[in-house]
Short mmCIF file of C-alpha atoms in Angstrom, two decimals:
data_model
loop_
_atom_site.label_atom_id
_atom_site.label_comp_id
_atom_site.label_asym_id
_atom_site.label_seq_id
_atom_site.Cartn_x
_atom_site.Cartn_y
_atom_site.Cartn_z
CA UNK A 1 -4.73 15.76 -0.57
CA UNK A 2 -6.98 13.57 -2.70
CA UNK A 3 -9.44 11.74 -0.46
CA UNK A 4 -10.70 8.37 -1.68
CA UNK A 5 -14.05 7.20 -0.35
CA UNK A 6 -14.92 3.54 -0.81
CA UNK A 7 -18.41 2.14 -0.66
CA UNK A 8 -19.90 0.14 0.77
CA UNK A 9 -17.86 -0.40 3.91
CA UNK A 10 -18.93 -4.04 3.98
CA UNK A 11 -20.43 -6.02 1.12
CA UNK A 12 -22.10 -9.39 1.65
CA UNK A 13 -22.29 -11.55 -1.48
CA UNK A 14 -22.76 -15.26 -2.13
CA UNK A 15 -20.08 -17.32 -3.88
CA UNK A 16 -20.71 -17.45 -7.61
CA UNK A 17 -22.39 -14.05 -7.60
CA UNK A 18 -20.98 -10.70 -8.73
CA UNK A 19 -19.51 -8.02 -6.46
CA UNK A 20 -19.24 -4.35 -7.36
CA UNK A 21 -17.01 -2.10 -5.26
CA UNK A 22 -16.87 1.66 -5.61
CA UNK A 23 -14.12 4.22 -5.07
CA UNK A 24 -14.82 7.94 -5.38
CA UNK A 25 -12.06 10.56 -5.46
CA UNK A 26 -12.43 14.05 -4.01
CA UNK A 27 -11.01 15.52 -7.21
CA UNK A 28 -10.64 14.36 -10.75
CA UNK A 29 -7.78 11.99 -11.64
CA UNK A 30 -7.10 12.73 -15.30
CA UNK A 31 -4.24 10.24 -15.43
CA UNK A 32 -6.40 7.41 -14.04
CA UNK A 33 -3.68 6.58 -11.52
CA UNK A 34 -6.01 4.29 -9.60
CA UNK A 35 -5.03 0.85 -8.33
CA UNK A 36 -6.90 -1.80 -6.43
CA UNK A 37 -5.36 -4.09 -3.82
CA UNK A 38 -6.70 -7.21 -2.14
CA UNK A 39 -5.71 -7.89 1.46
CA UNK A 40 -6.37 -10.99 3.53
CA UNK A 41 -5.91 -11.16 7.32
CA UNK A 42 -2.28 -11.16 8.37
CA UNK A 43 -1.07 -10.61 4.81
CA UNK A 44 0.22 -7.60 2.89
CA UNK A 45 -1.84 -6.05 0.11
CA UNK A 46 -1.74 -7.75 -3.27
CA UNK A 47 -1.91 -5.64 -6.43
CA UNK A 48 -4.94 -6.50 -8.55
CA UNK A 49 -5.46 -3.60 -10.92
CA UNK A 50 -3.69 -0.43 -12.02
CA UNK A 51 -4.44 2.37 -14.43
CA UNK A 52 -8.04 1.86 -13.31
CA UNK A 53 -8.61 -1.07 -15.67
CA UNK A 54 -5.38 -3.05 -16.28
CA UNK A 55 -5.05 -6.34 -14.44
CA UNK A 56 -1.74 -6.99 -12.70
CA UNK A 57 0.29 -10.06 -13.59
CA UNK A 58 -1.43 -13.30 -12.68
CA UNK A 59 -4.79 -11.78 -11.76
CA UNK A 60 -7.71 -13.81 -13.13
CA UNK A 61 -10.07 -12.23 -15.62
CA UNK A 62 -13.03 -12.40 -13.26
CA UNK A 63 -11.53 -9.19 -11.83
CA UNK A 64 -12.19 -6.07 -13.87
CA UNK A 65 -11.81 -2.37 -13.25
CA UNK A 66 -13.44 0.65 -14.79
CA UNK A 67 -14.01 4.33 -14.32
CA UNK A 68 -12.49 7.71 -14.94
CA UNK A 69 -12.41 11.16 -13.45
CA UNK A 70 -13.64 10.75 -9.90
CA UNK A 71 -15.57 7.46 -9.99
CA UNK A 72 -13.94 4.06 -10.20
CA UNK A 73 -15.26 0.53 -9.85
CA UNK A 74 -13.82 -2.90 -9.19
CA UNK A 75 -16.04 -5.74 -10.32
CA UNK A 76 -15.54 -9.37 -9.39
CA UNK A 77 -17.72 -11.68 -11.39
CA UNK A 78 -18.43 -15.23 -10.21
CA UNK A 79 -16.97 -14.89 -6.71
CA UNK A 80 -14.65 -17.66 -5.61
CA UNK A 81 -14.11 -18.54 -1.90
CA UNK A 82 -10.61 -17.02 -2.00
CA UNK A 83 -11.98 -13.64 -3.14
CA UNK A 84 -13.48 -12.80 0.24
CA UNK A 85 -11.09 -10.21 1.65
CA UNK A 86 -10.65 -6.47 2.11
CA UNK A 87 -10.19 -4.37 -1.01
CA UNK A 88 -8.38 -1.05 -1.05
CA UNK A 89 -8.36 1.55 -3.78
CA UNK A 90 -5.23 3.68 -4.12
CA UNK A 91 -4.29 6.74 -6.09
CA UNK A 92 -0.60 6.78 -6.87
CA UNK A 93 -0.08 10.33 -8.02
CA UNK A 94 2.33 12.79 -6.46
CA UNK A 95 0.81 12.55 -2.98
CA UNK A 96 -0.46 8.98 -2.73
CA UNK A 97 -3.56 8.11 -0.74
CA UNK A 98 -5.70 5.05 -0.04
CA UNK A 99 -9.37 4.52 0.50
CA UNK A 100 -10.58 3.17 3.84
CA UNK A 101 -11.26 -0.26 2.36
CA UNK A 102 -14.29 -2.42 1.56
CA UNK A 103 -14.69 -5.74 3.33
CA UNK A 104 -16.16 -8.38 1.03
CA UNK A 105 -17.75 -11.08 3.13
CA UNK A 106 -19.60 -14.29 2.42
CA UNK A 107 -23.36 -13.97 2.52
CA UNK B 1 11.76 -14.57 -6.31
CA UNK B 2 11.12 -11.06 -5.09
CA UNK B 3 11.43 -10.75 -1.33
CA UNK B 4 11.08 -7.78 0.98
CA UNK B 5 11.69 -8.47 4.66
CA UNK B 6 11.00 -5.77 7.23
CA UNK B 7 12.51 -5.75 10.71
CA UNK B 8 13.04 -3.42 13.64
CA UNK B 9 9.51 -3.12 14.95
CA UNK B 10 8.64 -3.40 18.61
CA UNK B 11 7.20 -1.60 21.59
CA UNK B 12 8.50 1.90 22.27
CA UNK B 13 7.47 4.74 24.55
CA UNK B 14 6.06 7.99 23.17
CA UNK B 15 8.79 10.46 22.28
CA UNK B 16 11.38 7.76 21.64
CA UNK B 17 12.92 6.61 18.36
CA UNK B 18 12.98 3.45 16.29
CA UNK B 19 14.62 2.46 13.00
CA UNK B 20 12.96 0.04 10.63
CA UNK B 21 14.81 -1.89 7.95
CA UNK B 22 13.63 -3.60 4.79
CA UNK B 23 16.01 -6.05 3.17
CA UNK B 24 15.38 -6.80 -0.49
CA UNK B 25 16.37 -9.78 -2.61
CA UNK B 26 15.47 -11.47 -5.87
CA UNK B 27 15.60 -8.36 -8.05
CA UNK B 28 17.86 -5.41 -8.91
CA UNK B 29 17.43 -3.12 -5.92
CA UNK B 30 18.92 0.01 -7.49
CA UNK B 31 16.32 0.05 -10.28
CA UNK B 32 13.45 0.70 -7.93
CA UNK B 33 11.94 3.39 -5.79
CA UNK B 34 10.52 2.29 -2.46
CA UNK B 35 7.62 3.32 -0.27
CA UNK B 36 6.78 2.87 3.36
CA UNK B 37 3.07 2.36 3.99
CA UNK B 38 1.50 1.76 7.39
CA UNK B 39 -1.70 0.26 8.67
CA UNK B 40 -3.01 0.98 12.15
CA UNK B 41 -4.77 -1.96 13.83
CA UNK B 42 -8.11 -2.58 12.14
CA UNK B 43 -7.70 0.45 9.89
CA UNK B 44 -6.92 1.24 6.27
CA UNK B 45 -3.59 1.84 4.60
CA UNK B 46 -1.71 5.12 4.96
CA UNK B 47 1.18 6.17 2.73
CA UNK B 48 4.18 7.33 4.77
CA UNK B 49 7.16 8.09 2.53
CA UNK B 50 8.90 7.33 -0.76
CA UNK B 51 12.53 7.40 -1.91
CA UNK B 52 13.91 7.39 -5.43
CA UNK B 53 16.19 4.70 -6.86
CA UNK B 54 19.31 6.78 -6.28
CA UNK B 55 18.17 8.04 -2.88
CA UNK B 56 18.30 11.68 -3.91
CA UNK B 57 14.55 12.35 -3.87
CA UNK B 58 12.38 11.78 -0.83
CA UNK B 59 8.80 12.70 -0.04
CA UNK B 60 6.76 12.36 3.12
CA UNK B 61 3.20 12.39 4.32
CA UNK B 62 2.37 15.50 6.35
CA UNK B 63 1.67 13.30 9.39
CA UNK B 64 5.32 12.23 9.61
CA UNK B 65 7.19 15.11 7.98
CA UNK B 66 10.00 16.36 10.20
CA UNK B 67 9.88 13.25 12.41
CA UNK B 68 10.55 10.36 10.02
CA UNK B 69 13.44 9.95 7.56
CA UNK B 70 13.51 7.47 4.70
CA UNK B 71 16.90 6.32 3.40
CA UNK B 72 18.51 3.44 1.56
CA UNK B 73 21.85 1.69 1.24
CA UNK B 74 22.14 0.37 -2.30
CA UNK B 75 25.29 -1.57 -1.40
CA UNK B 76 23.26 -3.56 1.14
CA UNK B 77 19.96 -3.76 -0.78
CA UNK B 78 18.30 -2.27 2.27
CA UNK B 79 15.70 0.43 2.85
CA UNK B 80 15.33 2.24 6.17
CA UNK B 81 12.82 4.32 8.05
CA UNK B 82 14.16 6.33 10.97
CA UNK B 83 11.25 7.27 13.20
CA UNK B 84 11.81 9.95 15.84
CA UNK B 85 9.51 11.58 18.38
CA UNK B 86 7.08 8.72 18.10
CA UNK B 87 3.44 9.24 19.01
CA UNK B 88 0.75 6.77 20.02
CA UNK B 89 -0.95 7.40 16.67
CA UNK B 90 2.15 6.00 14.90
CA UNK B 91 1.19 2.54 16.15
CA UNK B 92 0.79 0.39 13.05
CA UNK B 93 2.15 -2.36 10.89
CA UNK B 94 4.76 -0.79 8.62
CA UNK B 95 5.18 -2.22 5.13
CA UNK B 96 7.90 -1.53 2.61
CA UNK B 97 6.81 -1.73 -1.00
CA UNK B 98 8.70 -1.37 -4.25
CA UNK B 99 7.76 0.65 -7.31
CA UNK B 100 9.46 1.44 -10.60
CA UNK B 101 9.30 5.19 -10.11
CA UNK B 102 8.57 7.66 -7.32
CA UNK B 103 5.02 8.30 -8.45
CA UNK B 104 2.79 7.27 -11.31
CA UNK B 105 3.33 3.53 -10.86
CA UNK B 106 1.72 1.46 -8.09
CA UNK B 107 3.74 -0.76 -5.79
CA UNK B 108 3.75 -4.32 -7.06
CA UNK B 109 5.49 -6.16 -4.21
CA UNK B 110 5.11 -5.60 -0.49
CA UNK B 111 6.87 -7.06 2.50
CA UNK B 112 5.03 -8.87 5.27
CA UNK B 113 5.28 -5.85 7.55
CA UNK B 114 6.68 -5.12 11.00
CA UNK B 115 4.54 -3.99 13.94
CA UNK B 116 5.40 -0.80 15.78
CA UNK B 117 3.56 -0.18 19.04
CA UNK B 118 3.96 3.21 20.69
CA UNK B 119 2.77 3.00 24.26
CA UNK B 120 3.79 4.11 27.71
#
């Protein structure tokens, strides 16, 4: 099983600033089958990014993804109030797994 | 618009069974694979199972293999999860989520979830 470790567990950032979230895989993902989801309380996850760096439909360009191999990053530039949520990374290969999540909170 | 509506959750004693349903609308059901993903209270997401568009291929997480069965009725646009021999650690919100293939494509739409509580 591929274990995904997200860091930090909680990230405190001010609106208008940049947030950088990390996701590290226990083994290399040559196909870059990494997605990022945003989840707000009481809501299901919302797909933000797939293929490590491709934004899903309707996702604003302040969200960007990067990385390859075992290290992946989600960057949110110019944080808006609605961006404060929990973010999950997800590898969608033949035995899918999720990271434990990073809570992005207002500083 | 795409809609996935789960139902069937509730409180059940350990060792008992429960069947979840996920009714789909707003898209062509038979063109999609479907996953069940769960989230224990205050925890992260855990993949549970996936079924192919024709229902012939099914895969499970080790934690539920042999106890849970995923199925679908394409004539009713409905996905199911039969959960047997439930354990307290199965307590979670269960989401259904659609994908275009079994693996290699992330789920783009998720239902609102249904809560399963396993407790004596």
